[in-house]
Coordinates of N, CA and C in Angstrom, one line a residue:
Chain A
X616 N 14.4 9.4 13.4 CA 13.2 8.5 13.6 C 13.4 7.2 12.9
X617 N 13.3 6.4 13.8 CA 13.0 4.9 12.9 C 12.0 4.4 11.8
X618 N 10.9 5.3 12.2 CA 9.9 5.4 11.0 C 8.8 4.3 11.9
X619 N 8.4 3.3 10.6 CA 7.4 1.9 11.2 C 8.1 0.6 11.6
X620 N 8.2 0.0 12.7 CA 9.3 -1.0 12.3 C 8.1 -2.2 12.4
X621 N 8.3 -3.3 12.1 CA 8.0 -4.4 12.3 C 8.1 -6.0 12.5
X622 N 8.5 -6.9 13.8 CA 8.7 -7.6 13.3 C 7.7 -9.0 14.1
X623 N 8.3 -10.1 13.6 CA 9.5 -10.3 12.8 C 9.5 -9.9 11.2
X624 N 10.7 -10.4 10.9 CA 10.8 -10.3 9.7 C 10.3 -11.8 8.8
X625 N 10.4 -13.2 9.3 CA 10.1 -13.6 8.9 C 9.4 -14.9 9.9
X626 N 8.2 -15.9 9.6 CA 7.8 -16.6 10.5 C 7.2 -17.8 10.1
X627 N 7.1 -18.7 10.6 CA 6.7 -20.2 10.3 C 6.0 -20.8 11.0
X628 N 4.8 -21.0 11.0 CA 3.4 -21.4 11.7 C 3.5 -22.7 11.2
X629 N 2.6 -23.7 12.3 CA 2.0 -24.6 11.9 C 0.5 -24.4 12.0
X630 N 0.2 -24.9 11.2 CA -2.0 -24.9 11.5 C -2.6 -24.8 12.7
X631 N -3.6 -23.9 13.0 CA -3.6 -24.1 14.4 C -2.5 -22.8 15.4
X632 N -2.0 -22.9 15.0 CA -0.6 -21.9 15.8 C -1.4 -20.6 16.1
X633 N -1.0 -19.8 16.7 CA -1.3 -18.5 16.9 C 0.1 -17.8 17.6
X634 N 0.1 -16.5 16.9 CA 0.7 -15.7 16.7 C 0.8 -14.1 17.2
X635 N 1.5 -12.9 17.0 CA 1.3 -12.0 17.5 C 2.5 -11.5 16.3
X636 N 2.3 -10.4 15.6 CA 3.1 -9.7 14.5 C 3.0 -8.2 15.0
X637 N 4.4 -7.8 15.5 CA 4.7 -7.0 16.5 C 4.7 -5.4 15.0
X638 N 4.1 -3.9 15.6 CA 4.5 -3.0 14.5 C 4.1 -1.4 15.6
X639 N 5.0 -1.1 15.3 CA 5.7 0.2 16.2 C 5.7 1.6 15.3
X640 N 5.6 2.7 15.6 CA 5.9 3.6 14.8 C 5.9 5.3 15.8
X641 N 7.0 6.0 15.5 CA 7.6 6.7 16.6 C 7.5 8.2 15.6
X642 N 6.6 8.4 14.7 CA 5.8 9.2 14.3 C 4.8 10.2 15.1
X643 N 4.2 9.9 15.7 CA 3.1 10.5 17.0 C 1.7 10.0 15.8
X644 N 1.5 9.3 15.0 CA 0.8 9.2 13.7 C -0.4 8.4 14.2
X645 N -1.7 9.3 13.9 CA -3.0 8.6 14.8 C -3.4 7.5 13.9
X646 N -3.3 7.6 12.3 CA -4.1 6.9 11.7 C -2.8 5.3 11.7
X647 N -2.9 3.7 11.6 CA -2.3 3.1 11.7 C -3.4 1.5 11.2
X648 N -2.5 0.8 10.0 CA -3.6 -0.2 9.6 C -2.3 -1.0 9.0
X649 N -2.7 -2.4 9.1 CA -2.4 -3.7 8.5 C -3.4 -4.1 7.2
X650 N -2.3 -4.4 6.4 CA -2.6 -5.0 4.6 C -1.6 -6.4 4.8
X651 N -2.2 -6.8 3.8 CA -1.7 -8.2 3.4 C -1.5 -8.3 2.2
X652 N -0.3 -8.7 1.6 CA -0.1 -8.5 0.2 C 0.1 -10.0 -0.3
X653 N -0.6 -10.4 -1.7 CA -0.7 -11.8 -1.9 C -0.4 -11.2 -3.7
X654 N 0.5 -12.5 -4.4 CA 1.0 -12.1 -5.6 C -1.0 -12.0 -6.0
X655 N -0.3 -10.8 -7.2 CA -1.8 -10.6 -8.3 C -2.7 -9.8 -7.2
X656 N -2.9 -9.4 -6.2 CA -4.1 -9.1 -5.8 C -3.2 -7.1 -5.1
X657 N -2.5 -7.1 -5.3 CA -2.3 -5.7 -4.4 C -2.0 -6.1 -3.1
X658 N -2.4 -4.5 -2.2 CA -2.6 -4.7 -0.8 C -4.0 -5.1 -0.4
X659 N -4.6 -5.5 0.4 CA -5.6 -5.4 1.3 C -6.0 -5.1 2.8
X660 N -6.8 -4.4 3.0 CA -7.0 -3.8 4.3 C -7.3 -4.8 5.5
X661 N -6.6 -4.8 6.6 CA -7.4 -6.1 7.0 C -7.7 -5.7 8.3
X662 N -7.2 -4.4 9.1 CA -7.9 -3.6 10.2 C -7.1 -2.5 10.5
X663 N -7.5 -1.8 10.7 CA -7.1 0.0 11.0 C -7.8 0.5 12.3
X664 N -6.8 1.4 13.0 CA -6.8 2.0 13.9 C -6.8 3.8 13.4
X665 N -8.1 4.8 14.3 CA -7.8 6.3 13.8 C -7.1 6.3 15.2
X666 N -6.7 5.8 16.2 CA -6.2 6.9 17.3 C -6.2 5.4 18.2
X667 N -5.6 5.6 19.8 CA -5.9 4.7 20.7 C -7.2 4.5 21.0
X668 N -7.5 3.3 21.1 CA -8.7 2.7 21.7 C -9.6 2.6 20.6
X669 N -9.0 2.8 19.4 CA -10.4 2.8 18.6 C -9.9 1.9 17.4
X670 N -10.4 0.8 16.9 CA -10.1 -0.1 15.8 C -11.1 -0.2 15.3
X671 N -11.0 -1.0 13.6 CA -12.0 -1.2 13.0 C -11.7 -2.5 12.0
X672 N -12.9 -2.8 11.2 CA -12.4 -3.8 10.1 C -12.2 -3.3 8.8
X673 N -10.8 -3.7 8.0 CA -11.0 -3.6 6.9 C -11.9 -4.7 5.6
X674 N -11.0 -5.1 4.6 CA -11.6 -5.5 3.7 C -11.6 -7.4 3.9
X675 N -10.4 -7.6 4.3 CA -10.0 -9.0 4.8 C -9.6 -9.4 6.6
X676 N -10.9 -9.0 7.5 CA -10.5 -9.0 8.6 C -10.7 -10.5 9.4
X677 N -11.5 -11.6 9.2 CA -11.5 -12.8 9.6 C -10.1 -13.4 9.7
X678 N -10.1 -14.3 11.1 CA -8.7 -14.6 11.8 C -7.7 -14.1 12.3
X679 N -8.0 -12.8 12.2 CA -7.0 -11.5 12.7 C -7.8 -10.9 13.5
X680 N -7.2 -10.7 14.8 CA -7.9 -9.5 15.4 C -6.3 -8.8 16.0
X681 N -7.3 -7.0 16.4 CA -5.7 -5.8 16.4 C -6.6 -5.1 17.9
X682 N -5.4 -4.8 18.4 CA -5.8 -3.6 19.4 C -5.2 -2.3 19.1
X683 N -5.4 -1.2 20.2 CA -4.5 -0.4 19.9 C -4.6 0.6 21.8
X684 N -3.8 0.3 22.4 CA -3.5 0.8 23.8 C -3.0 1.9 23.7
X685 N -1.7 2.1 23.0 CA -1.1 3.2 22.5 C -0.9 3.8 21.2
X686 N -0.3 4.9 20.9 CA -0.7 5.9 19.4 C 0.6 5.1 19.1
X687 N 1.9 4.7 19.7 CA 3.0 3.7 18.9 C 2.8 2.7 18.4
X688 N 1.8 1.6 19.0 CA 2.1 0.6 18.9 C 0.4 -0.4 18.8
X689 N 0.7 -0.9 17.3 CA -1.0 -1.3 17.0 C -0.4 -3.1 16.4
X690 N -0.4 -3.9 17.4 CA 0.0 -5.4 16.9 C -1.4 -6.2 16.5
X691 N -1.3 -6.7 15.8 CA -2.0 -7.9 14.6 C -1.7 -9.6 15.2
X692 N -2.7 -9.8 15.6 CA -2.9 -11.2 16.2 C -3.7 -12.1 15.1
X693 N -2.9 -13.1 15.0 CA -3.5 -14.1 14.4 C -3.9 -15.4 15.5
X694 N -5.1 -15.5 15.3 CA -5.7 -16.6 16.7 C -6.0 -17.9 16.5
X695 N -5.9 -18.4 15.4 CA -5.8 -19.8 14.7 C -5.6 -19.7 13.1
X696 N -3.9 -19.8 13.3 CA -3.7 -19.8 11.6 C -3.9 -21.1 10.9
X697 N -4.1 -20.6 9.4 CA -4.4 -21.2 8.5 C -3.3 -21.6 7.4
X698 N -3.2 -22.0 6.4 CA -3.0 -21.9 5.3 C -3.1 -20.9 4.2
X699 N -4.5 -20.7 4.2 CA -4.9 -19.2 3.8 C -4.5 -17.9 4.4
X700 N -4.0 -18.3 5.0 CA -3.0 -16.5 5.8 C -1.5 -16.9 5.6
X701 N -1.2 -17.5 4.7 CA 0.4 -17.2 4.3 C 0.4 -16.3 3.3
X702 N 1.1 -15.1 3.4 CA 1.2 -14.1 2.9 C 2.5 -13.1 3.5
X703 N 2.5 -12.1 2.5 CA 3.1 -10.8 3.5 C 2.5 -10.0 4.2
X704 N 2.9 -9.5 5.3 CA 1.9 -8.7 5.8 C 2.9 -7.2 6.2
X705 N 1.9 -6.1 6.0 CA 2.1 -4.5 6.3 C 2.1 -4.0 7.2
X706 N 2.1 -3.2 7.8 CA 2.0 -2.4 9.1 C 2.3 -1.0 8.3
X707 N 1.2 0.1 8.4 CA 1.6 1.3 8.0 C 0.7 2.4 9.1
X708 N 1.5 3.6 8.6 CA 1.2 4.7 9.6 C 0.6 6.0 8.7
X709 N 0.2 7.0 9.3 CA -0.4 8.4 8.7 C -0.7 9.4 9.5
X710 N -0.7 10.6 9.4 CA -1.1 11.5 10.3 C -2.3 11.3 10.7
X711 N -3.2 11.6 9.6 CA -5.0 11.7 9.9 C -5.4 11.6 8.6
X712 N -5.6 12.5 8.0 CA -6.8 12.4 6.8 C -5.7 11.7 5.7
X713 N -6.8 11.4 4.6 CA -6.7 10.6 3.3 C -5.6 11.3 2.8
X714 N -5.2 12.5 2.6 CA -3.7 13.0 2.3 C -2.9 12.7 2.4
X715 N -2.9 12.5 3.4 CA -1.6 12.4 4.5 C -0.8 11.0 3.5
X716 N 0.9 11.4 3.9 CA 1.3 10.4 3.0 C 1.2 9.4 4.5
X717 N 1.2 7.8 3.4 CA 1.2 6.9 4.5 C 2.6 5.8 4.6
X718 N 2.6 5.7 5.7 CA 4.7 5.4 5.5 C 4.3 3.7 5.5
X719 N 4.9 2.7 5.5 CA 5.2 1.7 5.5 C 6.5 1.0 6.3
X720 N 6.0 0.0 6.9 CA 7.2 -1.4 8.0 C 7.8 -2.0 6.4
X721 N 8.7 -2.6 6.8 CA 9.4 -3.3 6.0 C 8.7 -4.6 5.8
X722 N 8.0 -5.0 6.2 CA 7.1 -5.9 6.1 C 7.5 -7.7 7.1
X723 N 6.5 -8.3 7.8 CA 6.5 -9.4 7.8 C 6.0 -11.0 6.7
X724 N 7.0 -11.5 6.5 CA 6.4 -12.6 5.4 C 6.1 -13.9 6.1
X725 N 5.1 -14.1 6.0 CA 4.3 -15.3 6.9 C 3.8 -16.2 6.1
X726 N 4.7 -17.9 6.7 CA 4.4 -19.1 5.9 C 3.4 -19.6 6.9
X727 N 2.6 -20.2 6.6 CA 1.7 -21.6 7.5 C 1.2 -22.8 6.7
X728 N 2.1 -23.7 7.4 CA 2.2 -24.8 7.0 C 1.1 -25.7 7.6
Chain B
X1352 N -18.6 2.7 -4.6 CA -17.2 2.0 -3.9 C -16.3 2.7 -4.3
X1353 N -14.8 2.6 -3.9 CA -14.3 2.8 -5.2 C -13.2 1.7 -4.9
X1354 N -12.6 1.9 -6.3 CA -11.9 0.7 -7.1 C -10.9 1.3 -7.8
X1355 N -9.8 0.5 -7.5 CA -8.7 0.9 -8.4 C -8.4 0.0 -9.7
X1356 N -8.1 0.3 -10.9 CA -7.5 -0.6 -12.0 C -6.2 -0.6 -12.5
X1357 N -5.2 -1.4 -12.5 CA -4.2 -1.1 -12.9 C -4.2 -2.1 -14.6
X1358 N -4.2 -1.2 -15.1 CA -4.5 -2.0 -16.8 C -3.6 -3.0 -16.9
X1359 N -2.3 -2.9 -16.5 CA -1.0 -3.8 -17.4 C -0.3 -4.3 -16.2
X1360 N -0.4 -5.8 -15.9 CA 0.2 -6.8 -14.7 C 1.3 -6.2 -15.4
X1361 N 2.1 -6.5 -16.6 CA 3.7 -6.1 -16.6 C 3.7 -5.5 -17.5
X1362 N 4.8 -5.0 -17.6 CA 5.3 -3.9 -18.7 C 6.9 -3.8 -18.8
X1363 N 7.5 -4.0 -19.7 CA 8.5 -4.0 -20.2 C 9.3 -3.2 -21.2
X1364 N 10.0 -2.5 -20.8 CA 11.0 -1.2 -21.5 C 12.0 -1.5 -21.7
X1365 N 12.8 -0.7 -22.6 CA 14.3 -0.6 -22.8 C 15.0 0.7 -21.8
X1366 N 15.7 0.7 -21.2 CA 16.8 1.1 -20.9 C 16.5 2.9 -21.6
X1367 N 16.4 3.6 -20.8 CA 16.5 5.1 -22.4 C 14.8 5.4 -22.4
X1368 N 13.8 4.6 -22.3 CA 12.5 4.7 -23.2 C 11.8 5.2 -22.3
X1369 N 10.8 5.6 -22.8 CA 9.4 6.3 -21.8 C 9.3 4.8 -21.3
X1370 N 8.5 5.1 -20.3 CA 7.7 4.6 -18.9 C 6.2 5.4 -19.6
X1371 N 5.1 3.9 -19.3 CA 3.5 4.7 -19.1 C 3.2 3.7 -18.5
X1372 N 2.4 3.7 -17.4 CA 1.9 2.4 -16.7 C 0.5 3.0 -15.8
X1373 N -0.3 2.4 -16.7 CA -1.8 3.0 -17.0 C -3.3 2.5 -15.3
X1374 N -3.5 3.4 -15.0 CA -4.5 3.3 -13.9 C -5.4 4.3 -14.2
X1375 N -6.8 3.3 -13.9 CA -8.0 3.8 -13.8 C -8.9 3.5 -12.7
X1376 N -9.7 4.4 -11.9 CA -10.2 4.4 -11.0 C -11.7 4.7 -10.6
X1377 N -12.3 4.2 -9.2 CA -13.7 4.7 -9.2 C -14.1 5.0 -8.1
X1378 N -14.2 6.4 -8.0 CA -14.9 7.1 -6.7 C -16.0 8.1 -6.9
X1379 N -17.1 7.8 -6.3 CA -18.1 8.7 -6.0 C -18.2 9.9 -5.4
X1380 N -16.9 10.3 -4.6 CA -16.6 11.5 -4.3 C -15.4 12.3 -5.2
X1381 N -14.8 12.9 -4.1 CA -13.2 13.4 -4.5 C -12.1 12.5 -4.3
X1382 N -11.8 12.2 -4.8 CA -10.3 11.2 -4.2 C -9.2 11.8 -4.1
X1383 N -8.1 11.4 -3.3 CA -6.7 11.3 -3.4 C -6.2 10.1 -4.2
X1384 N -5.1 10.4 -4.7 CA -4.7 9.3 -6.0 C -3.2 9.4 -5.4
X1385 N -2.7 8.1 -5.3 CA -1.4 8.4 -4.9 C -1.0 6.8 -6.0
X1386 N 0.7 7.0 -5.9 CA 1.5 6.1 -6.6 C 2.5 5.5 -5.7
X1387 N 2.5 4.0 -5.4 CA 3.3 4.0 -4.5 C 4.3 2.7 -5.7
X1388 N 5.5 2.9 -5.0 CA 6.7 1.7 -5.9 C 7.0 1.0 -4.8
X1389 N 7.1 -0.6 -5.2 CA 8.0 -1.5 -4.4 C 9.1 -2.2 -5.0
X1390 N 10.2 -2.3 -4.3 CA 11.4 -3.0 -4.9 C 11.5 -4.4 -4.3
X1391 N 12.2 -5.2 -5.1 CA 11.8 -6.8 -4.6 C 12.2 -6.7 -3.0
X1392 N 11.1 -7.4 -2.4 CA 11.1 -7.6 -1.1 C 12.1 -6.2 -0.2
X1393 N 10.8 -5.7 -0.7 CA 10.9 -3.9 0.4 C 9.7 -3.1 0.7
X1394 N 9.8 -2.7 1.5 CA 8.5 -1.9 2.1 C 8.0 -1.3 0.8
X1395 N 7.0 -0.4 1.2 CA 6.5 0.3 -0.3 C 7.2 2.2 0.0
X1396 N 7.1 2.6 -0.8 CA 7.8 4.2 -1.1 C 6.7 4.9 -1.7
X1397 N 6.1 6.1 -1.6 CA 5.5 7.0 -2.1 C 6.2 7.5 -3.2
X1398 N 5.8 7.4 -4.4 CA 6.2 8.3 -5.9 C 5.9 10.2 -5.6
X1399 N 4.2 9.5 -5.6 CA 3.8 11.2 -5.9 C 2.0 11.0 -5.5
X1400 N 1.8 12.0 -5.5 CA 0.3 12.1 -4.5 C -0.5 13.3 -5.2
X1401 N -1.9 12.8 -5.7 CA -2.9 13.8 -6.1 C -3.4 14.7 -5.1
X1402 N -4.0 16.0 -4.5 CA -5.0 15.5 -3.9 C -5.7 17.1 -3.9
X1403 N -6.3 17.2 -5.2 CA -7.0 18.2 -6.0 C -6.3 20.0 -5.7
X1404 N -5.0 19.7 -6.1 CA -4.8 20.8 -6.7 C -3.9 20.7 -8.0
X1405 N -2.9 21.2 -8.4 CA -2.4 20.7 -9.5 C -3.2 18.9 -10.5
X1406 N -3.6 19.3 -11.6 CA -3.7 18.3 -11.8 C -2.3 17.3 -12.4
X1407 N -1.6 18.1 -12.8 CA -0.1 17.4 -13.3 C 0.7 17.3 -12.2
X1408 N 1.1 16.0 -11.4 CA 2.0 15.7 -10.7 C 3.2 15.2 -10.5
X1409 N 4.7 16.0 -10.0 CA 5.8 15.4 -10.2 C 6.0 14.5 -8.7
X1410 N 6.8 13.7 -9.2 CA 6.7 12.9 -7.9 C 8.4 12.3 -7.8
X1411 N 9.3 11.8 -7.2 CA 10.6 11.6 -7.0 C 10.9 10.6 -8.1
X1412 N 12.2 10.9 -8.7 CA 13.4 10.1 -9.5 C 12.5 10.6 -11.1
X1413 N 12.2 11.5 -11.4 CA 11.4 11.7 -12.8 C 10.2 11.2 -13.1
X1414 N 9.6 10.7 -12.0 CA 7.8 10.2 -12.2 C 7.2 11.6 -12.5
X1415 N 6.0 11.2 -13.1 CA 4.8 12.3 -12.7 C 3.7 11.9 -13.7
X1416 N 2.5 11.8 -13.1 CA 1.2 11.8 -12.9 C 0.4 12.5 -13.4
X1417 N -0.6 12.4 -14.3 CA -1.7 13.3 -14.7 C -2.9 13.2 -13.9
X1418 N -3.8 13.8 -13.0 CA -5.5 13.1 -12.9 C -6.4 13.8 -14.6
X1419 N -6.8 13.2 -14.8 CA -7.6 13.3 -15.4 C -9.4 12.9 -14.9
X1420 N -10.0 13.8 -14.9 CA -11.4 13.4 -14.2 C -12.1 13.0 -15.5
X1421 N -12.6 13.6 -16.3 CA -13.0 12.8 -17.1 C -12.9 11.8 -17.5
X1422 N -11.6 11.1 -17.3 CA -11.4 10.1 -17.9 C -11.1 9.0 -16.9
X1423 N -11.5 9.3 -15.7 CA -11.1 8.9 -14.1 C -9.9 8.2 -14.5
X1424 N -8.6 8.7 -14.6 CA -7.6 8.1 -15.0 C -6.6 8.7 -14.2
X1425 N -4.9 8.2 -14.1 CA -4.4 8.4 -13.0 C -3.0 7.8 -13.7
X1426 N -2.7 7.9 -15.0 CA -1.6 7.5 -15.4 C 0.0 8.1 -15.2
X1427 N 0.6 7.1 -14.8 CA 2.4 7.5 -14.7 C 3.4 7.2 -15.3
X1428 N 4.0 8.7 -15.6 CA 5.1 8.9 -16.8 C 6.3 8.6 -16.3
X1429 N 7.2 8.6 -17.1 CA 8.8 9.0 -16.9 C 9.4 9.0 -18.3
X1430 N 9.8 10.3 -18.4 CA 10.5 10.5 -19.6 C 11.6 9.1 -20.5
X1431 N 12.4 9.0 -19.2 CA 13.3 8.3 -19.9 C 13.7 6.7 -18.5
X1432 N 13.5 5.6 -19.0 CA 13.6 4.5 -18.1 C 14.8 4.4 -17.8
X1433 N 15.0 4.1 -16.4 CA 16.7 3.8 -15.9 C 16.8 1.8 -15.2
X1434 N 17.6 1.5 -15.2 CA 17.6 0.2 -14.6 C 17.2 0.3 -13.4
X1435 N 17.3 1.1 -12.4 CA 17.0 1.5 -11.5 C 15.4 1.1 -11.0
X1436 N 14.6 1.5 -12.5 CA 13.4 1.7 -11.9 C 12.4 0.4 -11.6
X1437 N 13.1 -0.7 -12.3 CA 12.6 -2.1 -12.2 C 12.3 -2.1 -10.8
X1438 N 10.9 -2.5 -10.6 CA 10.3 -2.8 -9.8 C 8.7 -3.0 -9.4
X1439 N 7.8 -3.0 -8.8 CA 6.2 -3.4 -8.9 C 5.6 -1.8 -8.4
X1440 N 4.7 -1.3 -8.8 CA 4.2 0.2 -8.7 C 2.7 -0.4 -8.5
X1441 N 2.1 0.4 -7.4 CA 0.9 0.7 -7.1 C 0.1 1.9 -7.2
X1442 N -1.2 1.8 -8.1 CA -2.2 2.9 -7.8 C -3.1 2.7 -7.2
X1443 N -3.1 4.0 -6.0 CA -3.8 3.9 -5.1 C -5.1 5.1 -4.7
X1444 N -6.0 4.9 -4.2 CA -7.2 5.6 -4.1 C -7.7 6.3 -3.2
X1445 N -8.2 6.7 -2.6 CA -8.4 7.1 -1.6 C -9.8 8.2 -1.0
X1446 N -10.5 8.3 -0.6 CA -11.3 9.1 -0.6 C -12.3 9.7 0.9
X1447 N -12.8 10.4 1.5 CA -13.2 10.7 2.1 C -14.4 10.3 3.1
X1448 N -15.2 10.2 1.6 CA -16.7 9.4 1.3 C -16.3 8.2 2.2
X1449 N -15.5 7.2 2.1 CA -15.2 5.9 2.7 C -14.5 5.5 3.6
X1450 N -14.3 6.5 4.4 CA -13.6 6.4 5.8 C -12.1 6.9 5.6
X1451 N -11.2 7.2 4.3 CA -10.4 7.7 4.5 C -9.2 6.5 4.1
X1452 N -9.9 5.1 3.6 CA -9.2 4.3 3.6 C -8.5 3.7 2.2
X1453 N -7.4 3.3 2.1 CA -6.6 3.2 0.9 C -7.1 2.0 -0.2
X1454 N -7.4 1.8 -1.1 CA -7.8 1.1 -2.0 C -6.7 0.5 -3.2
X1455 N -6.1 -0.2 -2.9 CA -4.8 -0.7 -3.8 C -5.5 -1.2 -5.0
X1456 N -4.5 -0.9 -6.3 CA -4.6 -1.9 -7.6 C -4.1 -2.6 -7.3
X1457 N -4.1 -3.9 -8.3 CA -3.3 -5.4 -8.2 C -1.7 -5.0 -8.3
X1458 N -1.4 -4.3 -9.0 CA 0.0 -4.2 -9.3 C 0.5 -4.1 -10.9
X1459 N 1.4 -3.1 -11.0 CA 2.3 -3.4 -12.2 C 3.5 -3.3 -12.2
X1460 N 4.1 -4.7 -12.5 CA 5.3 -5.2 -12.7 C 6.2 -4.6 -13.7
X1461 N 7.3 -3.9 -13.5 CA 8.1 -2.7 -14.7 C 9.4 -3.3 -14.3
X1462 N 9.4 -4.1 -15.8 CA 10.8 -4.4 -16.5 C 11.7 -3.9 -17.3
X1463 N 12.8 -3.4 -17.0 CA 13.5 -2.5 -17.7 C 14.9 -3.4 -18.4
X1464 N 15.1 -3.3 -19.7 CA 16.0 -3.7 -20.2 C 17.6 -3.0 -20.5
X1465 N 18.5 -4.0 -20.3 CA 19.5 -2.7 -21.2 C 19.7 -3.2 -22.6

């Protein structure tokens, strides 16, 4: 298994730009959400998927919107970047409930200039 | 709500010495407590995971975890620090009550010396 992959690995916006941050995972794993990681603050939730067709908002969801068509593949759109969305960003996966361990992408690191 | 605390942005050891790297938390139900590690610019790794049976938890490379409920606490050990273990560790929360969804601390940064 490849696990979660994600990419790219690394990206360069200008203001304004929009984007699409690709994250795959070959788990069969219903539950699937993007974090953003900023120094000092942890992760952050910024939208989660339980299954296909069904999304939701996390804790930091403005300027991002996610689909989810299939149980592999749940990509994170940014539709007018900022400044304030340079960061890293997550892609993770889970079976189902809060137990479940949750795997992690290697991450995309996103500059916007 | 709940909320995670990670007491100490950094912490710094010798080489040989205990590891304690202190988290406190706040949930109105049952939670899952998990510990995750990251190494400079790398995905994150699971340590070790609560999720109400044992309250003493071992978790990979000589971690392990106490819950304490009274003390809503969630602290992680390791006998003895290796160079190895330098890197940024997360306590994380989790609970049912709230959709199921993960609640990160800020982070603690573990410096290990030789």
């Amino acid at each position: 298994n490849a696990g979660v992959t994600q990419t790219p690995k690394f990206q360069v916006l200008k203001t304004g730009q929009s984007m699409t941050l690709q994250c795959a995972q070959d788990m069969n794993h219903e539950y699937m959400s993007w974090y953003r990681q900023d120094p000092g603050m942890g992760l952050r939730l910024i939208h989660y998927s339980v299954g296909a067709g069904i999304t939701d908002q996390g804790e930091v969801p403005n300027g991002y919107n996610v689909s989810r068509s299939t149980t592999e593949d749940f990509p994170l759109r940014l539709l007018s970047a900022a400044p304030s969305q340079t960061s890293v960003y997550f892609c993770a996966s889970r079976r189902g409930v809060s137990t479940d361990t949750q795997y992690f992408g290697p991450g995309t690191r996103l500059t916007v200039l | 709500a709940q909320s995670v605390t990670q007491l100490d942005s950094h912490v710094s050891v010798s080489e040989g010495t205990p590891v304690l790297l202190r988290c406190n938390y706040s949930s109105s139900y049952s939670p899952s407590l998990f510990w995750y590690v990251q190494h400079p610019n790398k995905g994150l790794q699971l340590l070790l995971k609560y999720t109400s049976a044992a309250t003493l938890v071992k978790g990979i490379n000589g971690f392990e975890a106490e819950f304490k409920k009274s003390e809503t606490s969630f602290h992680l050990t390791k006998p003895s620090a290796h160079m190895s273990d330098a890197a940024e560790y997360f306590c994380v929360v989790s609970d049912p009550g709230y959709g199921n969804k993960l609640v990160f601390g800020a982070g603690t940064i573990l410096r290990v010396k030789s």
